[in-house]
Amino acid sequence: MTKGATAPRRSGGSRGRGGTPPEPDYVQLLTPDGERVSHPDYSVDFSDEELRGLYRDLVTVRKLDAEATALQRQGELGIWASLLGQEAAQVGSGRAMRSQDMAFPTYREHGVLYCRGIDPIMPLSLFRGVDQGGWDPVANKFNLYTIVIGAQTLHATGYAMGIAKDGKVGTDDGEAVIAYFGDGATSQGDVNEAFIWSSVFHAPVVFFCQNNQYAISEPLERQTRIPLFQRAAGFGFPGVRVDGNDVLACYAVTRAALDNARLGQGPTLIEAYTYRMGAHTTSDDPTRYRVSSEVEAWQAKDPIARVRALLTKEKIADDAFFDSVDADAKAEAVQLRERVLTMPDPDPAQIFEHVYVEGSPLVEAERKQFEAYAASFEGSAH
Amino acid sequence: MAVETLTLGKALNTGLRRAMERDDKVILMGEDIGKLGGVFRITDGLQKDFGEERVIDTPLAESGIIGTAIGLALRGYRPVCEIQFDGFVYPAYDQIVSQVAKFRYRSRGHVNLPMVIRIPFGGGIGAVEHHSESPEAYFSHTAGLKVVACANPEDAYFMIQQAIASEDPIIFLEPKRRYWEKGAVDTALGLDAVTPLHNSRVVRPGTDATVLAYGPMVKTALDAATAAQEDGRSLEVIDLRSLSPMDLTPVFDSVRRTGRLVVVHEAAGNLGMGSEIAARVTEECFYSLESPVLRVTGYNTPYPASRLEEEYLPDLDRVLDAVDRSFGW
């Protein structure tokens, strides 16, 4: 049994009520100081160019996220769910997907969305209230954001069952599914039902839990008394805990789990042990429920700083590269801002569109009433 | 002509079989629907003939049935989910109302969820608690879902196939107390040759008053009309069939002729289907009405212990009493 894998080990699980949690035992390939470390079961073999690419991804998604947070503060978005601190978990797992794999996100997976090649304006239009997710989820292999906690884990499992029915497992070019959720979601019935379903139907799905330590204000201790990855054993499939701030480890562990799924070995639960540096959303105030020393301790494990330290130490990149990445990310953020500010409000007729494929007399009648009512104002001072 | 005499349950079974033969993407999911054939045997023999890949015995979790069906529909399948009893649909309520109903709207038409959720509903079989509920108003209130109820074997046979063929998600209500009642079904007819899924239908013409019902109460209404005939009153009975969207055009036409309407359903009256129908008929037929629209419904209590259900459920006498009140206005 490997380090970090489901086993009768008690790491992180024996913390007492109110005690200091021990340092968790997890798969790590890059330390917070930027040192590469080896692991008996997981490794990555990235070229220098690929490592620079990962760094660029991390910086870009953080910058876009910061821009979205600023836009919310300026009243341009109704709300924003920041990914700050979770960039490695999202970029690592997102880049581990193959083009044919399907993702089922929550409302915070902006980094995964970016890795899927979807226009980063999309989640901003959602949070601005222009639409409820404008992309085609099936064509983009990335489902719409799901707001109800954990509901998407069942959709992911069903989709994975469909892959198996289609005979698209068991070969190297098969398909797999990844379902994203947070630590709070593990308390939901749907997530536990998804674990049962995926296990008994041997579905090619990877459950990627970003344990960011808080469900809005409630700490992990309010959701579980054992490490989350150990839950998998009770459902009959492997669980792995990975350093969620280590993009290399997140990539390696996710790639392996997706490969196992596509080769017909069933589901895996990955617990990416990380930390949400900001608020749950722009609506809450994390200073009410957590202490600054905790935040500072996690600051030292920053997912971007450690990759930059690695690139510097191993002379894979120089200051000119870092400057250019910053400049490009800034340019992309400025562009995003301009696009948000010039985003038109939707046509009111959209209220009545796409309710049913085959229509409904009730919806049609109300559409006509609305149009007549709206037309009655034309030419008036209102 | 291939007219067969089938029970409503067998008609559903045969209709499911036809749908599975027609489209190999149609799959059935539910608890005990495989070897057992479902607790009401509606899926009897289907797993034997279509295999475990298409008739899936699921774990015992309703949210999981609906949630995974959504994923299968996204993948191109057409799941037909069986909820074992009406009172067990509530654990799946979130998936139905928050996800199934809204997927298409949320995705601006990118995604359709062509799935059917079969629910045996209503009382009258002497069951224990949670086995006799009438949840239709919850689902009819939710845009994005369509809700239908069959009342006789012929409709059961065709409506289940029409529902499965629909690109929209359908809540399909089956009147469980009528599962064993027989009727003629012309199985040679195509789906296009019969009443469209969302149209209501006059099932007994009459001239003096209109009685509107759906599901298990259609038979009750017809029995009441037969009894009323002996008293010299001619009742027109309309089967609503589709609860959402509602086709009230035949009802408006009928009320304009008869001037009186009694709506009958098992569900509690408060904020129920009858309330909506009364409001719409009043808006549309105000000058034709000779008396207020009256409702005959279950009481506004939880469904009682089965020894009391005969008192609770609308029956022939309560319908006739309402007709009398309508004439006494």
Tab-separated table of C-alpha atoms in Angstrom, chain B residues 1 43 55 95 104 121 144 204 226 289 292 309:
chain	number	residue	atom	x	y	z
B	1	MET	CA	-56.802	-4.278	-36.240
B	43	THR	CA	-41.369	-4.337	-16.005
B	55	VAL	CA	-33.056	-3.038	-17.420
B	95	GLN	CA	-32.563	16.184	-8.541
B	104	ARG	CA	-32.143	22.694	-20.764
B	121	PHE	CA	-49.481	7.378	-7.485
B	144	GLY	CA	-39.191	22.519	-17.342
B	204	ARG	CA	-68.129	10.721	-21.998
B	226	THR	CA	-73.549	6.589	-15.108
B	289	LEU	CA	-70.812	29.773	-15.570
B	292	PRO	CA	-68.814	28.415	-9.087
B	309	GLU	CA	-59.011	5.832	3.026
